[in-house]
Tab-separated table of C-alpha atoms in Angstrom:
chain	number	residue	atom	x	y	z
A	569	MET	CA	-129.293	-2.328	123.667
A	570	SER	CA	-131.849	0.044	121.498
A	571	SER	CA	-132.804	3.423	123.018
A	572	SER	CA	-136.452	2.174	123.077
A	573	LYS	CA	-135.350	-0.948	125.136
A	574	LYS	CA	-133.731	1.138	127.458
A	575	ILE	CA	-136.826	3.402	127.877
A	576	ILE	CA	-138.915	0.253	128.701
A	577	PHE	CA	-136.190	-1.144	130.976
A	578	ARG	CA	-135.955	2.099	132.922
A	579	LEU	CA	-140.099	2.404	132.908
A	580	MET	CA	-139.889	-1.291	134.270
A	581	ALA	CA	-137.669	-0.367	136.933
A	582	VAL	CA	-139.393	2.839	138.157
A	583	LEU	CA	-142.927	0.920	138.456
A	584	PHE	CA	-140.842	-1.730	140.417
A	585	ILE	CA	-139.549	0.746	142.844
A	586	ALA	CA	-142.847	2.797	142.944
A	587	ALA	CA	-144.545	-0.744	144.055
A	588	ILE	CA	-142.095	-1.709	147.010
A	589	LEU	CA	-141.447	2.019	148.247
A	590	PRO	CA	-144.636	1.667	150.619
A	591	PHE	CA	-143.721	-1.533	151.863
A	592	ASN	CA	-140.221	-0.480	152.912
A	593	THR	CA	-141.097	2.753	154.260
A	594	ASN	CA	-143.665	1.144	156.642
A	595	GLN	CA	-141.183	-1.612	157.573
A	596	ALA	CA	-138.517	1.291	158.185
A	597	GLN	CA	-141.007	2.952	160.475
A	598	ALA	CA	-141.887	-0.393	162.344
A	599	GLN	CA	-138.258	-1.121	162.943
A	600	GLY	CA	-137.014	2.496	163.774
A	601	GLY	CA	-140.108	4.591	165.060
A	602	ILE	CA	-138.793	5.147	168.174
A	603	GLU	CA	-135.072	5.361	169.419
A	604	VAL	CA	-133.903	4.704	172.889
A	605	ASN	CA	-130.553	6.174	174.431
A	606	GLY	CA	-128.556	6.138	177.450
A	607	ALA	CA	-130.845	3.347	179.095
A	608	THR	CA	-129.942	2.379	182.622
A	609	VAL	CA	-130.802	0.136	185.309
A	610	ALA	CA	-130.476	0.485	189.288
A	611	VAL	CA	-130.811	-2.306	191.326
A	612	ALA	CA	-131.538	-2.077	195.137
A	613	PHE	CA	-131.854	-5.833	195.414
A	614	GLY	CA	-135.008	-7.258	197.129
A	615	LYS	CA	-136.327	-3.412	197.145
A	616	THR	CA	-136.508	-1.364	193.943
A	617	ILE	CA	-135.668	-1.548	190.252
A	618	THR	CA	-135.307	1.996	188.476
A	619	PHE	CA	-135.401	2.066	184.876
A	620	GLN	CA	-134.485	5.190	182.916
A	621	ALA	CA	-133.974	6.142	179.387
A	622	ARG	CA	-134.108	8.745	176.763
A	623	VAL	CA	-136.865	7.919	174.043
A	624	THR	CA	-137.442	9.938	170.937
A	625	ALA	CA	-139.288	9.450	167.663
A	626	PRO	CA	-139.379	11.406	164.436
A	627	ILE	CA	-143.255	12.797	165.258
A	628	GLY	CA	-145.020	12.992	168.508
A	629	ILE	CA	-145.607	10.286	170.952
A	630	GLN	CA	-149.000	9.860	172.280
A	631	GLN	CA	-148.243	7.191	174.976
A	632	ILE	CA	-145.402	5.034	176.161
A	633	SER	CA	-145.182	1.983	178.372
A	634	LEU	CA	-142.216	0.194	179.761
A	635	LEU	CA	-142.232	-3.736	179.428
A	636	PHE	CA	-140.211	-6.185	181.177
A	637	ARG	CA	-140.066	-9.909	182.530
A	638	GLY	CA	-137.532	-12.403	183.561
A	639	VAL	CA	-136.053	-14.276	180.596
A	640	ASN	CA	-137.621	-17.262	181.755
A	641	GLU	CA	-141.051	-16.031	182.516
A	642	ASP	CA	-144.247	-16.060	180.590
A	643	VAL	CA	-145.778	-13.230	181.864
A	644	THR	CA	-144.754	-9.666	180.765
A	645	ARG	CA	-145.189	-6.795	183.111
A	646	VAL	CA	-146.451	-3.551	181.454
A	647	GLU	CA	-146.115	-0.235	183.054
A	648	PRO	CA	-147.494	3.151	181.670
A	649	VAL	CA	-144.666	5.870	181.996
A	650	GLN	CA	-144.705	9.486	181.351
A	651	LEU	CA	-142.398	11.153	178.924
A	652	THR	CA	-140.687	14.695	179.800
A	653	PRO	CA	-140.513	17.189	177.226
A	654	ASP	CA	-136.913	16.386	176.591
A	655	GLY	CA	-137.792	12.578	176.305
A	656	LEU	CA	-136.640	11.165	179.752
A	657	VAL	CA	-138.547	8.473	180.965
A	658	SER	CA	-138.314	6.776	184.565
A	659	PHE	CA	-139.967	4.168	186.554
A	660	THR	CA	-139.345	2.474	189.668
A	661	TYR	CA	-140.525	-1.044	190.413
A	662	ASP	CA	-141.379	-2.125	193.829
A	663	ALA	CA	-139.156	-5.669	194.044
A	664	SER	CA	-140.358	-6.102	197.212
A	665	LEU	CA	-143.758	-7.163	196.702
A	666	ASN	CA	-143.232	-8.279	193.125
A	667	VAL	CA	-140.126	-10.258	193.181
A	668	PHE	CA	-137.724	-11.882	190.505
A	669	PRO	CA	-135.312	-14.515	191.629
A	670	PRO	CA	-132.042	-13.695	192.563
A	671	PHE	CA	-129.215	-13.488	189.988
A	672	SER	CA	-132.249	-14.054	187.364
A	673	GLN	CA	-131.784	-12.313	183.840
A	674	ILE	CA	-134.466	-9.560	183.068
A	675	VAL	CA	-135.190	-8.211	179.751
A	676	PHE	CA	-136.884	-4.729	179.265
A	677	TRP	CA	-138.253	-2.774	176.120
A	678	PHE	CA	-140.442	0.179	175.315
A	679	GLN	CA	-143.432	0.384	173.402
A	680	ALA	CA	-144.995	3.671	172.129
A	681	THR	CA	-147.964	4.718	170.273
A	682	LEU	CA	-147.045	7.724	167.911
A	683	ASP	CA	-149.372	10.698	166.350
A	684	ASP	CA	-149.766	8.537	163.278
A	685	ASN	CA	-151.729	6.048	165.617
A	686	GLN	CA	-148.827	3.252	164.927
A	687	THR	CA	-147.264	1.263	167.889
A	688	TYR	CA	-143.536	1.015	167.857
A	689	THR	CA	-141.336	-1.177	169.911
A	690	SER	CA	-137.768	-0.841	170.847
A	691	ALA	CA	-135.155	-3.515	170.898
A	692	PRO	CA	-134.945	-5.633	174.290
A	693	ILE	CA	-132.192	-4.843	176.702
A	694	THR	CA	-131.191	-7.562	179.059
A	695	PHE	CA	-129.660	-7.095	182.777
A	696	ALA	CA	-128.873	-9.318	185.646
A	697	TYR	CA	-130.936	-8.761	188.924
A	698	ASN	CA	-127.990	-9.548	191.134
A	699	ASP	CA	-127.814	-9.474	194.907
A	700	ASN	CA	-125.717	-6.255	195.039
A	701	ARG	CA	-125.682	-5.987	198.695
A	702	PHE	CA	-122.187	-7.717	199.132
A	703	PRO	CA	-118.613	-7.144	197.742
A	704	TRP	CA	-118.586	-10.335	195.443
A	705	ARG	CA	-115.275	-11.650	194.687
A	706	GLU	CA	-114.703	-14.158	191.471
A	707	ILE	CA	-112.857	-17.014	190.246
A	708	LYS	CA	-113.442	-18.854	187.467
A	709	ARG	CA	-112.300	-22.246	185.406
A	710	ASP	CA	-113.807	-23.353	182.385
A	711	ASN	CA	-117.469	-22.942	182.767
A	712	LEU	CA	-117.513	-22.783	186.684
A	713	VAL	CA	-117.608	-19.489	188.159
A	714	VAL	CA	-117.446	-19.218	192.082
A	715	HIS	CA	-118.580	-15.953	193.591
A	716	TRP	CA	-117.959	-15.415	197.260
A	717	TYR	CA	-117.160	-12.172	199.662
A	718	ALA	CA	-115.957	-13.937	202.959
A	719	GLY	CA	-112.550	-15.443	203.043
A	720	ASP	CA	-109.303	-15.245	201.230
A	721	ASP	CA	-108.118	-16.301	197.778
A	722	ALA	CA	-107.555	-20.049	199.138
A	723	PHE	CA	-111.213	-20.086	199.990
A	724	GLY	CA	-112.229	-19.333	196.599
A	725	ALA	CA	-109.776	-21.719	194.907
A	726	ALA	CA	-111.027	-24.382	197.067
A	727	ALA	CA	-114.500	-23.772	196.163
A	728	LEU	CA	-113.713	-24.034	192.545
A	729	ASP	CA	-111.786	-27.309	193.184
A	730	ALA	CA	-114.943	-28.865	195.010
A	731	ALA	CA	-117.124	-27.701	192.252
A	732	GLY	CA	-115.016	-29.325	189.795
A	733	SER	CA	-114.771	-32.452	191.694
A	734	GLY	CA	-118.628	-32.340	191.722
A	735	ILE	CA	-118.626	-32.341	188.031
A	736	ARG	CA	-116.487	-35.139	187.932
A	737	ALA	CA	-118.621	-37.260	190.441
A	738	ILE	CA	-122.012	-36.580	188.506
A	739	ASN	CA	-120.193	-37.542	185.245
A	740	GLU	CA	-119.316	-41.153	186.698
A	741	PHE	CA	-123.006	-42.015	187.138
A	742	ILE	CA	-124.991	-39.578	184.678
A	743	PRO	CA	-122.720	-38.563	181.784
A	744	ILE	CA	-123.655	-35.053	181.225
A	745	SER	CA	-122.110	-32.301	179.224
A	746	ALA	CA	-120.972	-28.944	180.846
A	747	THR	CA	-120.822	-26.319	178.238
A	748	GLN	CA	-122.629	-23.565	179.551
A	749	ASN	CA	-121.616	-21.329	182.438
A	750	ILE	CA	-122.677	-22.166	186.107
A	751	ASP	CA	-122.593	-19.396	188.515
A	752	ILE	CA	-122.040	-20.432	192.358
A	753	TYR	CA	-122.498	-17.906	194.757
A	754	ILE	CA	-121.268	-18.743	198.643
A	755	TYR	CA	-122.922	-16.772	201.259
A	756	SER	CA	-120.763	-16.751	204.578
A	757	ASN	CA	-123.647	-17.712	206.772
A	758	ALA	CA	-127.131	-19.084	206.722
A	759	PRO	CA	-128.911	-15.977	207.649
A	760	ASP	CA	-127.524	-14.058	204.609
A	761	LEU	CA	-128.536	-16.763	202.103
A	762	GLN	CA	-132.096	-17.394	204.099
A	763	ASN	CA	-132.862	-13.370	203.617
A	764	THR	CA	-131.646	-13.666	199.961
A	765	LEU	CA	-133.964	-16.242	199.209
A	766	LEU	CA	-136.888	-14.790	201.002
A	767	LEU	CA	-136.271	-11.349	199.159
A	768	GLY	CA	-136.397	-13.792	195.741
A	769	GLY	CA	-139.513	-15.303	197.025
A	770	GLU	CA	-138.246	-18.834	197.447
A	771	ASP	CA	-138.514	-20.816	200.641
A	772	TRP	CA	-135.621	-21.150	203.156
A	773	VAL	CA	-133.266	-24.171	202.352
A	774	GLY	CA	-129.884	-25.107	203.490
A	775	GLY	CA	-128.707	-24.737	199.932
A	776	HIS	CA	-130.535	-23.789	196.764
A	777	ALA	CA	-130.162	-24.414	192.814
A	778	ASN	CA	-132.022	-22.489	190.207
A	779	PRO	CA	-131.500	-25.166	187.454
A	780	GLU	CA	-133.193	-22.785	184.682
A	781	LEU	CA	-130.868	-20.094	185.398
A	782	GLY	CA	-127.672	-22.183	186.001
A	783	VAL	CA	-127.493	-20.615	189.423
A	784	VAL	CA	-126.247	-22.162	192.825
A	785	LEU	CA	-126.710	-20.665	196.061
A	786	VAL	CA	-124.964	-22.219	199.310
A	787	ALA	CA	-123.949	-20.742	202.615
A	788	ILE	CA	-120.587	-21.988	203.859
A	789	ALA	CA	-118.283	-20.189	206.298
A	790	PRO	CA	-114.507	-19.974	205.772
A	791	GLY	CA	-112.972	-22.017	208.572
A	792	PRO	CA	-111.648	-25.682	209.927
A	793	ASN	CA	-114.775	-27.144	208.490
A	794	GLN	CA	-114.932	-25.710	205.099
A	795	SER	CA	-113.619	-28.502	203.096
A	796	ILE	CA	-116.256	-30.967	203.930
A	797	GLU	CA	-118.972	-28.128	203.723
A	798	LEU	CA	-117.678	-27.070	200.054
A	799	GLU	CA	-117.604	-30.683	198.998
A	800	THR	CA	-121.024	-31.564	200.214
A	801	LYS	CA	-123.155	-28.734	199.462
A	802	ILE	CA	-121.778	-27.405	195.788
A	803	PRO	CA	-121.775	-30.935	194.342
A	804	HIS	CA	-125.445	-31.638	195.532
A	805	GLU	CA	-126.948	-28.193	193.928
A	806	LEU	CA	-124.403	-28.576	190.775
A	807	ALA	CA	-126.202	-31.997	190.282
A	808	HIS	CA	-129.497	-30.487	190.073
A	809	VAL	CA	-128.367	-27.835	187.527
A	810	MET	CA	-126.874	-30.572	185.369
A	811	LEU	CA	-129.642	-32.915	185.518
A	812	TYR	CA	-131.940	-29.817	184.418
A	813	ARG	CA	-129.663	-29.246	181.618
A	814	SER	CA	-129.883	-32.934	180.567
A	815	LEU	CA	-133.278	-33.382	180.984
A	816	THR	CA	-134.575	-30.075	180.081
A	817	LYS	CA	-138.463	-29.808	180.216
A	818	THR	CA	-138.659	-33.343	181.802
A	819	TYR	CA	-136.768	-32.540	184.902
A	820	ALA	CA	-140.015	-31.704	186.523
A	821	ALA	CA	-141.455	-35.126	185.767
A	822	GLN	CA	-138.822	-37.156	187.635
A	823	PRO	CA	-139.529	-38.409	191.366
A	824	ILE	CA	-138.048	-36.012	194.040
A	825	TRP	CA	-136.354	-39.182	195.392
A	826	LEU	CA	-134.790	-39.711	192.222
A	827	LEU	CA	-133.164	-36.139	191.405
A	828	GLU	CA	-132.451	-35.851	195.410
A	829	GLY	CA	-130.928	-39.254	195.477
A	830	ILE	CA	-128.480	-38.482	192.389
A	831	ALA	CA	-127.638	-35.075	193.900
A	832	ALA	CA	-126.804	-36.690	197.212
A	833	MET	CA	-124.577	-39.325	195.549
A	834	ALA	CA	-122.206	-36.388	194.315
A	835	GLU	CA	-121.780	-35.235	197.891
A	836	TYR	CA	-118.937	-36.147	200.113
A	837	PRO	CA	-119.871	-39.050	201.922
A	838	ASN	CA	-122.092	-38.451	204.866
A	839	PRO	CA	-121.735	-41.078	207.773
A	840	ASP	CA	-124.966	-39.556	209.116
A	841	TYR	CA	-127.127	-40.915	206.442
A	842	LYS	CA	-126.023	-44.390	207.460
A	843	HIS	CA	-126.809	-43.510	211.141
A	844	ALA	CA	-130.307	-42.495	210.218
A	845	LEU	CA	-131.096	-45.313	208.142
A	846	ASP	CA	-129.907	-47.761	210.870
A	847	ILE	CA	-132.173	-46.161	213.488
A	848	ALA	CA	-135.182	-46.090	211.109
A	849	SER	CA	-134.973	-49.595	209.981
A	850	GLY	CA	-134.361	-50.809	213.271
A	851	ASN	CA	-137.442	-48.948	214.589
A	852	ASN	CA	-139.522	-49.762	211.595
A	853	THR	CA	-139.800	-46.052	210.722
A	854	LEU	CA	-138.682	-45.920	207.233
A	855	LEU	CA	-140.359	-43.861	204.806
A	856	SER	CA	-142.169	-45.266	201.790
A	857	LEU	CA	-140.647	-44.590	198.353
A	858	GLU	CA	-144.039	-43.934	196.746
A	859	GLY	CA	-144.750	-41.188	199.286
A	860	LEU	CA	-141.310	-39.446	198.085
A	861	CYS	CA	-142.315	-39.196	194.444
A	862	ALA	CA	-143.731	-35.936	194.688
A	863	SER	CA	-142.085	-34.132	197.752
A	864	PHE	CA	-140.305	-34.154	200.701
A	865	PRO	CA	-141.535	-34.249	204.375
A	866	ALA	CA	-141.455	-30.865	205.795
A	867	ASP	CA	-140.104	-31.616	209.327
A	868	ALA	CA	-136.231	-31.712	209.539
A	869	GLY	CA	-136.002	-35.017	210.902
A	870	ASN	CA	-137.936	-36.878	208.283
A	871	ALA	CA	-136.669	-34.676	205.561
A	872	PHE	CA	-133.017	-35.915	206.532
A	873	LEU	CA	-134.485	-39.372	206.471
A	874	ALA	CA	-135.829	-38.693	203.221
A	875	TYR	CA	-132.244	-37.546	201.713
A	876	ALA	CA	-130.666	-40.754	203.424
A	877	GLN	CA	-133.090	-43.338	201.827
A	878	SER	CA	-132.899	-41.407	198.352
A	879	GLN	CA	-129.202	-41.651	198.505
A	880	SER	CA	-128.972	-45.218	199.436
A	881	PHE	CA	-131.764	-46.252	197.262
A	882	VAL	CA	-130.557	-44.722	194.040
A	883	THR	CA	-126.910	-46.117	194.925
A	884	TYR	CA	-128.657	-49.330	195.012
A	885	ILE	CA	-129.937	-49.125	191.529
A	886	ARG	CA	-126.907	-47.836	189.951
A	887	GLU	CA	-124.921	-50.994	191.557
A	888	THR	CA	-127.462	-53.252	190.780
A	889	TYR	CA	-128.471	-51.952	187.008
A	890	GLY	CA	-125.584	-49.965	186.140
A	891	THR	CA	-125.557	-45.989	185.035
A	892	SER	CA	-127.424	-47.327	181.798
A	893	GLY	CA	-130.072	-48.325	184.476
A	894	LEU	CA	-130.242	-45.187	186.045
A	895	ALA	CA	-130.490	-43.440	182.408
A	896	ARG	CA	-133.113	-45.674	181.495
A	897	LEU	CA	-135.241	-44.826	184.885
A	898	THR	CA	-134.831	-41.345	183.931
A	899	GLN	CA	-135.944	-41.675	180.608
A	900	SER	CA	-139.118	-43.983	181.636
A	901	TYR	CA	-140.052	-40.867	183.928
A	902	SER	CA	-139.522	-38.457	181.256
A	903	GLU	CA	-141.965	-40.597	179.010
A	904	GLY	CA	-144.722	-39.889	181.371
A	905	PHE	CA	-144.447	-43.021	183.132
A	906	SER	CA	-145.941	-42.988	186.903
A	907	CYS	CA	-143.745	-43.169	189.976
A	908	GLU	CA	-144.518	-47.029	190.318
A	909	LEU	CA	-144.737	-48.004	186.477
A	910	GLY	CA	-141.644	-45.915	185.472
A	911	ALA	CA	-139.599	-48.228	187.338
A	912	THR	CA	-141.219	-51.228	185.624
A	913	ASN	CA	-140.732	-49.828	182.428
A	914	ALA	CA	-136.992	-48.940	182.962
A	915	LEU	CA	-135.869	-51.876	185.180
A	916	GLY	CA	-138.571	-54.616	184.874
A	917	THR	CA	-139.490	-54.287	188.446
A	918	PRO	CA	-141.933	-52.006	190.253
A	919	LEU	CA	-140.923	-49.381	192.297
A	920	SER	CA	-142.659	-51.006	195.256
A	921	GLN	CA	-140.557	-54.447	194.656
A	922	LEU	CA	-137.240	-52.460	194.276
A	923	ASP	CA	-138.001	-50.833	197.692
A	924	VAL	CA	-138.433	-54.290	199.131
A	925	ARG	CA	-135.298	-55.613	197.538
A	926	TRP	CA	-133.164	-52.594	198.499
A	927	ARG	CA	-134.225	-53.075	202.311
A	928	GLU	CA	-133.426	-56.710	202.243
A	929	SER	CA	-130.108	-56.561	200.439
A	930	VAL	CA	-128.928	-53.055	201.774
A	931	LEU	CA	-130.370	-52.751	205.102
A	932	GLY	CA	-130.676	-56.483	206.265
A	933	GLN	CA	-134.103	-56.513	206.864
A	934	ASN	CA	-136.247	-59.410	206.916
A	935	VAL	CA	-139.198	-57.709	205.453
A	936	THR	CA	-141.533	-60.901	205.528
A	937	GLY	CA	-140.906	-61.030	209.417
A	938	VAL	CA	-141.459	-57.134	209.474
A	939	ALA	CA	-144.859	-57.635	207.518
A	940	VAL	CA	-145.774	-60.539	210.230
A	941	ARG	CA	-144.908	-57.944	212.961
A	942	ASN	CA	-146.853	-55.408	211.559
A	943	LEU	CA	-150.005	-57.538	211.010
A	944	SER	CA	-149.850	-59.331	214.315
A	945	PRO	CA	-152.364	-57.141	216.114
A	946	TYR	CA	-154.645	-57.335	213.061
A	947	VAL	CA	-154.475	-61.213	213.215
A	948	LEU	CA	-155.106	-61.272	216.984
A	949	LEU	CA	-158.172	-59.017	216.308
A	950	MET	CA	-159.143	-61.493	213.888
A	951	VAL	CA	-158.705	-64.356	215.938
A	952	LEU	CA	-160.976	-62.624	218.661
A	953	VAL	CA	-163.679	-61.848	216.373
A	954	LEU	CA	-163.956	-65.219	214.681
A	955	VAL	CA	-162.999	-67.603	217.685
A	956	VAL	CA	-165.191	-66.162	220.165
A	957	PRO	CA	-168.536	-66.508	218.382
A	958	MET	CA	-167.419	-70.148	217.306
A	959	TRP	CA	-166.566	-70.927	220.651
A	960	GLY	CA	-169.843	-69.571	221.885
A	961	ALA	CA	-171.865	-71.670	219.116
A	962	ILE	CA	-169.675	-74.799	220.037
A	963	ASP	CA	-170.769	-74.458	223.805
A	964	MET	CA	-174.337	-74.058	222.563
A	965	LEU	CA	-174.277	-77.243	220.752
A	966	ARG	CA	-172.939	-78.946	223.711
A	967	GLN	CA	-175.440	-77.835	225.940
A	968	ARG	CA	-178.183	-78.758	223.368
A	969	ARG	CA	-176.571	-82.535	223.315
A	970	LYS	CA	-176.283	-82.484	226.959
A	971	ARG	CA	-180.066	-81.928	227.246
A	972	ALA	CA	-181.019	-84.141	224.871
A	973	LYS	CA	-179.505	-87.155	226.777
A	974	GLN	CA	-181.355	-86.211	229.698
A	975	PRO	CA	-184.313	-88.670	230.527
A	976	ASN	CA	-187.914	-87.125	230.339
């Protein structure tokens, strides 16, 4: 290469570097304008979350804020914080008034405006908001993790076995891939679980699944009755997590009777379900399936009946239409069909007609006879309304004919 060409080449290289230098410098500032070291989080579950860190920058910091949210939340909390002369920041969040779900993941980061009037953001940091009031123990197999604090090693192993059996049972009627971890937390009594749920902003229930987080919470006491409780509560809540992972965003579009019916099918067989159905069928107090599309009753008695009906009805659908029928049903509701028409689209029969067929074939109801008995008071009323005036009219007509026949 000639000396003139070398000079031209070097000049072009210098101009190219000069052209890109401002962009690269600004990019470096945007990425590394502030530096966060020694970040710690201290959780007092249900009470406070204390964030601490040391934040530094190459130039002065005008103001700084702490930003944080649950990993599945859309709303970010922004809290201005004070910076000490040596760069320390500390903020305590009142977790009793502004709650996070138990065992959720929380992400936080810092945002600062420097003396160059530019705003810089640190890299996010994630931590677990665990219920640390109890000395949790842990056992794991594949993607299932069981946590418990009361009971011996055998109790933890039995819980893990029950979880594994539940996964296999669920896959028999809804084939679902289980790859991500599922954490199962076993409280030793109902008050402990109730308190945890209340501190996490949840309503009290006998068991709880947070499908988005892949977390199951149940209350089971170690002892002679543990086997049935483990094989009932854990598979039921696991089914909700597995269904959510299968259906993702359309999980919420499914009727409650379908979700709870599938979950109840995974349980250890409950003889009380049949007993409740027999009584309700005999008394003609079964609940409407359409009424169980959006929610279950609040009172305990009808809520139990709702679970029993859902379990029996979904079992009937599976036995009649197969697992492919259940899959078509969930897909139909995922596509936005209404509770009544979703069944028509998937199975060729409206929900109301399926309800009638289930009552006839499973419960042995004479639905026509029941309908007639239900209508009998109205039929009697109709007779009274129509027949009495007609009888009066007939009597008037007879009186007129009688008068007409009398001689003047």
